[in-house]
Structures are given as structure tokens and as C-alpha cells.
Short mmCIF file of C-alpha atoms in Angstrom, two decimals:
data_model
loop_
_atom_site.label_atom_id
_atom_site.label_comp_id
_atom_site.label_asym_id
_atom_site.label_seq_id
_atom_site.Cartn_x
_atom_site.Cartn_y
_atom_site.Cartn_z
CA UNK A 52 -6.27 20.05 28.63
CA UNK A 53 -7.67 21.14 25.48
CA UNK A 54 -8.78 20.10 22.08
CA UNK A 55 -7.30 23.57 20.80
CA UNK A 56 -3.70 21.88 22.19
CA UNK A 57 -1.10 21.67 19.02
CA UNK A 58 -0.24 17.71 18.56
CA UNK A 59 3.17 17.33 20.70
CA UNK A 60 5.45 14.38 19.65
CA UNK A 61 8.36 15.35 21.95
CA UNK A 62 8.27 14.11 25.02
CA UNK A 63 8.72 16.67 28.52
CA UNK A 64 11.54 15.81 30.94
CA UNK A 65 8.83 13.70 33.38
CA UNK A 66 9.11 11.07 30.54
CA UNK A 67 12.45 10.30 30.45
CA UNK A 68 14.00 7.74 32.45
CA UNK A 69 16.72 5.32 32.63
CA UNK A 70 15.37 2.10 31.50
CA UNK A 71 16.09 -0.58 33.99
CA UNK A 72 17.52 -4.16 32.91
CA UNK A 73 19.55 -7.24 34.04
CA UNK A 74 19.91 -10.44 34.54
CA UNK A 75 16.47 -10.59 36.36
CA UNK A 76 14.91 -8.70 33.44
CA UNK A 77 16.38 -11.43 30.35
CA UNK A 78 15.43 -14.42 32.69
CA UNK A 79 11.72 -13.55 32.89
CA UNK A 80 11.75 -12.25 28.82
CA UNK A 81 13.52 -15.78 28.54
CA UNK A 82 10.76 -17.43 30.36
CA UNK A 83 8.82 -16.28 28.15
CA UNK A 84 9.68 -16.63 25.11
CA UNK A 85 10.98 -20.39 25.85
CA UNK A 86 7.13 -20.93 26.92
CA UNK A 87 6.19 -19.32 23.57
CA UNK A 88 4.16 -16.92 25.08
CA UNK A 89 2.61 -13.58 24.69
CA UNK A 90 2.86 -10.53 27.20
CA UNK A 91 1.22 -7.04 26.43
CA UNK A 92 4.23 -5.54 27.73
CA UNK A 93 6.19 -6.81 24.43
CA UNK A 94 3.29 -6.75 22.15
CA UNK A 95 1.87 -3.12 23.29
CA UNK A 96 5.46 -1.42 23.57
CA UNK A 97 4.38 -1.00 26.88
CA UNK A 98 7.13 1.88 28.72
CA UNK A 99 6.95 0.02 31.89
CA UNK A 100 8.29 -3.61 30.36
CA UNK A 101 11.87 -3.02 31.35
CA UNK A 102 11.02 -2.60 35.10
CA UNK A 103 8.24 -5.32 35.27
CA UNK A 104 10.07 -7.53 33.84
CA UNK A 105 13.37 -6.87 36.41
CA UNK A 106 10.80 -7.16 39.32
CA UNK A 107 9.50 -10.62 37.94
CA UNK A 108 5.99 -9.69 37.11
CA UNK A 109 4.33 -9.62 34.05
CA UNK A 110 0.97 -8.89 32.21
CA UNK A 111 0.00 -12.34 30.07
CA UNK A 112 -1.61 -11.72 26.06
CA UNK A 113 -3.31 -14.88 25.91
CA UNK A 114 -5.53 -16.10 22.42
CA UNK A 115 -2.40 -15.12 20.20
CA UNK A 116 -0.90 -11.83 19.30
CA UNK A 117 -3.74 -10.55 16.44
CA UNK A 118 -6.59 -8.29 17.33
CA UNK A 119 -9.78 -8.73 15.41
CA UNK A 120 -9.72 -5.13 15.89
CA UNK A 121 -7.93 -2.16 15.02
CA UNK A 122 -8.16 0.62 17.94
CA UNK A 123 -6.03 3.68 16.68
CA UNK A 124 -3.85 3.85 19.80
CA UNK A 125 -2.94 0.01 20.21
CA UNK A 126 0.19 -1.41 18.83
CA UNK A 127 -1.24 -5.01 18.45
CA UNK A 128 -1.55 -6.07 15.55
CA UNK A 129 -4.81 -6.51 14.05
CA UNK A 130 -5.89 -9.19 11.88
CA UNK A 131 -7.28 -12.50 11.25
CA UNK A 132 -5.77 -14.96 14.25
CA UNK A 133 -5.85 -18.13 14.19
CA UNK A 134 -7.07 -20.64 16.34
CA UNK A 135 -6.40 -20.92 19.93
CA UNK A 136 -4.00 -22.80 21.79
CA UNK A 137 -5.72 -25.63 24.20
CA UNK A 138 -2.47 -25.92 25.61
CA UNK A 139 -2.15 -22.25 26.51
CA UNK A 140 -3.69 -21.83 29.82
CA UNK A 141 -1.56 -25.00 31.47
CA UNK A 142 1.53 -22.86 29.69
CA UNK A 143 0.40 -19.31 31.22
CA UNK A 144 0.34 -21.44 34.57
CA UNK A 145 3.35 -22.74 34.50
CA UNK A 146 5.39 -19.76 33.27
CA UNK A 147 4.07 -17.84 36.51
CA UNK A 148 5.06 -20.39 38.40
CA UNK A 149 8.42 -20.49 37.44
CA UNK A 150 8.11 -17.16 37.83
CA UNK A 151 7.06 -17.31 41.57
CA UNK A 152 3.93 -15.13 40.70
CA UNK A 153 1.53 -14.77 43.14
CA UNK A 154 -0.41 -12.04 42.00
CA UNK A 155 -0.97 -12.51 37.70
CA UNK A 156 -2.66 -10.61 35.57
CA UNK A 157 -4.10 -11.71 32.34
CA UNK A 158 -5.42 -10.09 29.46
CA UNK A 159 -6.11 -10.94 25.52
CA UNK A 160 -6.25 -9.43 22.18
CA UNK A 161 -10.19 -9.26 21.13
CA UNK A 162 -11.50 -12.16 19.45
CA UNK A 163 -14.90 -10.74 17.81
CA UNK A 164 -14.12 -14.73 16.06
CA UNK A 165 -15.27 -16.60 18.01
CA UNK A 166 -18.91 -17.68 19.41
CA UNK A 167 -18.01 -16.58 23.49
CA UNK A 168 -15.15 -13.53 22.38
CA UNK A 169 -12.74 -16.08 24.07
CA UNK A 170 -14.38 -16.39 27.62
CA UNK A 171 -14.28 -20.05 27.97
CA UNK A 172 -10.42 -19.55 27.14
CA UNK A 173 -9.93 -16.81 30.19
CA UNK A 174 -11.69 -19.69 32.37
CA UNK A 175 -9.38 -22.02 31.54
CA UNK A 176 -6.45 -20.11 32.28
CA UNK A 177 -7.58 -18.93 35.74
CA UNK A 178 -8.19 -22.42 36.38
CA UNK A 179 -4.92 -23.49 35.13
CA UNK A 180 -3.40 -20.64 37.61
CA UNK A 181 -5.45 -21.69 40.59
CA UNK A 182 -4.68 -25.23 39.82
CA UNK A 183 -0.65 -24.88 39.61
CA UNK A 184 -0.03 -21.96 42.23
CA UNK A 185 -1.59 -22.38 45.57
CA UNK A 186 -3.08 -19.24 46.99
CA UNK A 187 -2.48 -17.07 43.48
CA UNK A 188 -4.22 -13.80 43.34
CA UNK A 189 -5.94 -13.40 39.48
CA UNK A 190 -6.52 -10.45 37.38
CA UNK A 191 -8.23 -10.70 34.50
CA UNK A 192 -8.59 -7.60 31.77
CA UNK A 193 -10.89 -8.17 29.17
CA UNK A 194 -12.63 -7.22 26.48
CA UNK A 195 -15.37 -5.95 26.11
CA UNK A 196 -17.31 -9.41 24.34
CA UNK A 197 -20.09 -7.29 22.28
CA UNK A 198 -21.49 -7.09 25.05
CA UNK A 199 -22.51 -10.51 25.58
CA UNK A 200 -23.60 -11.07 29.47
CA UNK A 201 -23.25 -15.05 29.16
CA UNK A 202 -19.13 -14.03 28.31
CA UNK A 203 -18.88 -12.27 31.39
CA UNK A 204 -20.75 -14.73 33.65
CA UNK A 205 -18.36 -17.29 32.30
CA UNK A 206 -15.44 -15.38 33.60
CA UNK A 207 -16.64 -14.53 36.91
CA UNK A 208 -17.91 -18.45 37.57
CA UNK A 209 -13.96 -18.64 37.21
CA UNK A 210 -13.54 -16.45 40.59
CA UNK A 211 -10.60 -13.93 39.78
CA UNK A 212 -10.09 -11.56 42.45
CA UNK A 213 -10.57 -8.59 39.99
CA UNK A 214 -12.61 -8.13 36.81
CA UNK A 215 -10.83 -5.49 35.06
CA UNK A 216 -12.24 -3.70 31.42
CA UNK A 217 -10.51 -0.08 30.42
CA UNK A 218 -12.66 2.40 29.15
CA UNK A 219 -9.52 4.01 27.38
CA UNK A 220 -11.22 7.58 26.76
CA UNK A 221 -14.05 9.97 27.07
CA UNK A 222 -17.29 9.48 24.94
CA UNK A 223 -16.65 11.94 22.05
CA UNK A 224 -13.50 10.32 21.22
CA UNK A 225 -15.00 6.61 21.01
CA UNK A 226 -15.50 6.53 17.50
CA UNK A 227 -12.01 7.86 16.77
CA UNK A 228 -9.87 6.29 19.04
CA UNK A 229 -12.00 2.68 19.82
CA UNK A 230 -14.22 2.49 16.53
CA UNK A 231 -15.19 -0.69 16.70
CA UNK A 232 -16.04 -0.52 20.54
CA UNK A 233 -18.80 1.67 22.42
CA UNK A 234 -18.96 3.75 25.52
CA UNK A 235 -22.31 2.91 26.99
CA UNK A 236 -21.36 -1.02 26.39
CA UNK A 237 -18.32 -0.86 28.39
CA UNK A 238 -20.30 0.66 30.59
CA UNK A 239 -22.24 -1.93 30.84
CA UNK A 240 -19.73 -4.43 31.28
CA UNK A 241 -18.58 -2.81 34.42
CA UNK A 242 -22.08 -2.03 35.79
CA UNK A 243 -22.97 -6.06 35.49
CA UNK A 244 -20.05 -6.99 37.41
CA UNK A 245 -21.12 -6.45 40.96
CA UNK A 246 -24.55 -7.12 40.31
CA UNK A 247 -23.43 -10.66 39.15
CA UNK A 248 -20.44 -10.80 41.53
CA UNK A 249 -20.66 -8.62 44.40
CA UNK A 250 -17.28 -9.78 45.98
CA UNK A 251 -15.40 -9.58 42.93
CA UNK A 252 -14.55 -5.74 42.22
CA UNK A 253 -14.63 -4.18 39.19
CA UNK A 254 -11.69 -1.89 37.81
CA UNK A 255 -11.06 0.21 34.68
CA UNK A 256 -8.32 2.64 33.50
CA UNK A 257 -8.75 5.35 30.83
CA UNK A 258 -5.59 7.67 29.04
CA UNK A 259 -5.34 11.21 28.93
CA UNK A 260 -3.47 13.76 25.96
CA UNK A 261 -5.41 12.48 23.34
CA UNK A 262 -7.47 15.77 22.85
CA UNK A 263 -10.07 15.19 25.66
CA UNK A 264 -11.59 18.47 28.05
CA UNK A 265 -11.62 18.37 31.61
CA UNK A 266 -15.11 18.35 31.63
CA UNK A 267 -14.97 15.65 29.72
CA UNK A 268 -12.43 13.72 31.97
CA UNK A 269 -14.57 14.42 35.28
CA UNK A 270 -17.43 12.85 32.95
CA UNK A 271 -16.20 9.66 32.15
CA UNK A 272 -14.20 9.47 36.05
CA UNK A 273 -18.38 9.88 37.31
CA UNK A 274 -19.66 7.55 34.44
CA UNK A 275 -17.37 4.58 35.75
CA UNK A 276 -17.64 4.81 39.39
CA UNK A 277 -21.79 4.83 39.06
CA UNK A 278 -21.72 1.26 37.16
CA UNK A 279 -20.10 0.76 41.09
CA UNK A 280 -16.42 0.44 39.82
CA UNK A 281 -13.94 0.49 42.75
CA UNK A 282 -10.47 0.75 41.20
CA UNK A 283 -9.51 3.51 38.53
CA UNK A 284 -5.88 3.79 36.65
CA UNK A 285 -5.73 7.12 34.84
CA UNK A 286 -2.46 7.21 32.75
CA UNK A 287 -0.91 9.44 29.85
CA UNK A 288 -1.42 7.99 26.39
CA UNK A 289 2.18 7.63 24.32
CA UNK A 290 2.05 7.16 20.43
CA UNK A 291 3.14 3.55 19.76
CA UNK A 292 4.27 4.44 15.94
CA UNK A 293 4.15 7.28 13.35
CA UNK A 294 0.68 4.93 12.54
CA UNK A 295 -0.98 5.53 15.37
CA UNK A 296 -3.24 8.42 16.70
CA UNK A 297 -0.72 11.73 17.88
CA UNK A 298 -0.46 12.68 21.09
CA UNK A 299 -2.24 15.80 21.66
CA UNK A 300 -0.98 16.98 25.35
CA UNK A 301 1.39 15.48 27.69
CA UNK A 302 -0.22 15.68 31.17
CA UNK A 303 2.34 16.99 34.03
CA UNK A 304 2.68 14.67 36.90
CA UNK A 305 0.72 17.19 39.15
CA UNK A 306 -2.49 17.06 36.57
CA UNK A 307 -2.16 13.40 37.22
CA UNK A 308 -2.07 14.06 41.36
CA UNK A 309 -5.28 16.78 40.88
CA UNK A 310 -7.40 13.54 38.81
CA UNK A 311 -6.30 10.99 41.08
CA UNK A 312 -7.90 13.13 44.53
CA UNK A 313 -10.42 14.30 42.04
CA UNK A 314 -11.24 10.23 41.55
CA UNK A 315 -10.94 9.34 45.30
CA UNK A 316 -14.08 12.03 45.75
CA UNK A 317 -16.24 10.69 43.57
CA UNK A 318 -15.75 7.71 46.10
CA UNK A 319 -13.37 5.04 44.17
CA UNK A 320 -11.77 2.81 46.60
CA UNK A 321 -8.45 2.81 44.96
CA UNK A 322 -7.04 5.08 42.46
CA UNK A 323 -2.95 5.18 40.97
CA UNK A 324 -2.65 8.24 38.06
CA UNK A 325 0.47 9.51 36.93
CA UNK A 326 2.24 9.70 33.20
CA UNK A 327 3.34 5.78 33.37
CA UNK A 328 0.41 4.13 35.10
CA UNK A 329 -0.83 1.48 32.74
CA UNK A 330 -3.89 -0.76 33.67
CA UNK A 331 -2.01 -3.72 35.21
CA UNK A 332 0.93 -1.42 36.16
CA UNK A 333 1.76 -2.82 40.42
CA UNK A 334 -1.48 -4.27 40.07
CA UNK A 335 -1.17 -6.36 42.80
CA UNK A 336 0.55 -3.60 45.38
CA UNK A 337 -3.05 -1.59 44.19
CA UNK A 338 -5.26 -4.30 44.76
CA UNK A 339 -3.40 -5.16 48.49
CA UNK A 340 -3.44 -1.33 48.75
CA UNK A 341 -0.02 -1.67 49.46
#
């Protein structure tokens, strides 16, 4: 793992597989698109959409489908978006139900528009969720809100069971790969999160191949777990489109093994790594530590 690495675009035998699909995969992607809703499996390109989808699970993209930013290894769309749905959150709630969810995760796109970055809108939804599925376990992964600590006091008053905000990368690749976003804020976030809410942990997820050292990995693994982080996904970063930053190095599974015991040292509770980990990839197995 080094910067020196040539940019690889094809991909090693470990990232090839069969993609599943179904009749249980088109009813949930029929679910959803009936409920005219948003995952981030579809609107990422996410690898891991095909099985999710055939095991009825599913990682909600509420507040629209347009980023007010433009991160260089996303495949959302950035953009102006327009203005949210009210109806959304009884919508999320009832697609999960009909989807016989009991653990959901939710994310957004970032909404630097709007006076709370959208915080009053995760509420909502968790409420919704608690509201139409008795005993639902909640995941939220959010942005990072500027770093506004009345935005993430809104969410917790909500009571997920997890609070979850990726750091993506290391430091020294911030400004290329999350310009608009900041290290030491996200930080932040996650160090605020057990001081406001002790019960509810805190979990991140960061990508490798995109040029980083492995000095510079064991860096940012330390840097998360002192803001008292418990749960760490460490995953390989794949180039959406021709657009988008390169891939640099494709991590072998047994890298992946070697950062995941490396993570459990530094004392995280719970740690998955491997090329196609994502941050809400089994989240709820992780979280049951199943």
C-alpha cells in the first residue's frame, strides 16, 4: 500500500463474483420503486445491491437523490435538490414494513441547503420507523452537518440504536477525495456522540486503494477509535465511472484480515474489513455481533 502504486482499473480475481438475483431481489427493487423511493445501493452503484436486495434488506437515501456536494469517489449526483418530501419518512416506514425489516438503516445525500443539514428530516423518519414497526432496530448514517452540534443532538433525541458517520479516508487525501468535508470535523462528530449519548454507539467506515500508506491507515484506524468509536467497516474503494477518482491498489482479502485484527487492538468492539464491506453492509448481523 503505496502512493508509488501505478493506478489499476482491472479488477483481481477476489472481485469477481456471480451476481445474485430473483424473484426476492425484483420484489424488494419493486417495493421500492412503487414507494418512489431512494436506496444508496441503486444510487451509489453499490457491488453488494444484488445480494441485499435478494436477502430483503436495504440501505434507505432519504432527502432526494442530489448531493449538495461533489466528493470525487461518490456516484450521487450532485446538485441543487429540491425540497424535501414531508411525506417521506411515513413512506421509508412503510416500505420496511412491507419489507419485514427489523433492523433499517438510513442514510441521505448532504443537504449543506438547508438551516439543520436535514436533521429534523432523519428524526422524522426514525420516528416514522419506530412508529410503524414494533421493536425495529435503527441505523442512521449521516452527514457530517458542518459540524453543527444542535444537528446531531436532534438525531440522537430520536434514539437510533447506532449513530453512524464514515470518515472515507486518511487525512492527506481529504482535500482530494472529500473537498468540501474535513477530517478533524468528522472527528468531531464521532467524538460528541457518546459524550451526548453514551448508550448509543458510534460507528464509522473508511476505503482503502485510493493511494493511502499504511502508516497512514493505522493513523486514521487510532484517530477514530479515540473520539470512543466502537464499530469500524474498512472496505476497498471501486471507481463508480471513468469520472470518478482511479483506483490506485486493490487490497487482497488477507490485507483486509491483517487491518481488521490490527482494528480489534486498538480496542474497537466490532470490526468487518474485506474488499466488499460497505458501511451498512450486514449491518444488523454486526451490530447483534452475529
Amino acid at each position: 500500500m503505496k502512493t508509488s502504486h501505478p493506478i489499476r482499473t482491472a479488477k483481481p480475481p477476489w472481485l469477481r463474483r456471480k451476481l445474485p438475483s430473483g424473484p426476492d431481489y425484483e420484489k424488494i427493487r419493486s417495493m421500492i420503486d412503487k414507494g418512489q423511493l431512494h436506496t444508496v445501493c441503486q444510487e451509489a452503484n453499490c457491488p453488494n445491491q444484488f445480494e441485499c436486495f435478494s436477502a430483503h434488506t436495504a440501505t434507505f437515501l432519504i432527502m432526494g437523490a442530489t448531493c449538495t456536494r461533489n466528493c470525487r469517489f461518490c456516484n450521487i449526483d450532485g446538485g441543487r435538490p429540491g425540497p424535501l418530501d414531508p411525506d417521506e419518512p411515513r413512506r421509508v416506514a412503510g416500505a420496511a414494513a412491507r419489507m419485514e425489516l427489523r433492523y433499517v438503516v438510513v442514510t441521505s445525500v448532504t443537504r449543506d441547503d438547508l438551516d439543520d443539514g436535514g436533521a429534523s428530516h432523519f428524526a422524522a423518519t426514525i420516528a416514522a420507523l419506530q412508529e410503524q414497526i414494533e421493536g425495529v432496530q435503527i441505523e442512521v448514517l449521516i452527514p457530517d452537518f458542518q459540524g453543527s452540534r444542535n444537528a446531531l443532538e436532534t438525531v440522537l433525541a430520536a434514539r437510533p440504536e447506532v449513530l453512524n458517520h464514515n470518515m472515507e479516508t486518511v487525512r492527506r487525501l481529504y482535500d482530494t477525495v472529500r473537498p468540501q468535508a474535513g477530517y478533524d470535523r468528522s472527528l468531531e462528530l464521532l467524538a460528541r456522540v457518546p459524550r451526548i449519548t453514551p448508550h448509543i454507539p458510534a460507528k464509522s467506515g473508511i476505503m482503502l486503494g485510493l493511494g493511502e500508506t499504511e502508516a497512514e491507515v493505522r493513523q486514521v484506524i487510532r484517530d477514530v477509535r479515540r473520539t470512543g468509536c466502537r464499530m469500524l467497516t474498512i472496505g476497498q474503494y471501486l471507481q463508480p465511472t471513468a469520472e470518478h477518482l482511479p483506483v490506485v491498489e486493490f487490497i487482497p482479502p488477507e490485507d483486509f484480515d491483517r487491518w481488521r485484527q490490527f482494528a480489534l487492538a486498538e480496542g474497537f468492539a466490532k470490526v468487518a474489513a474485506g474488499p466488499f464491506v460497505r458501511s451498512s453492509y450486514h449491518a444488523g448481523s454486526m451490530f447483534r455481533g452475529e
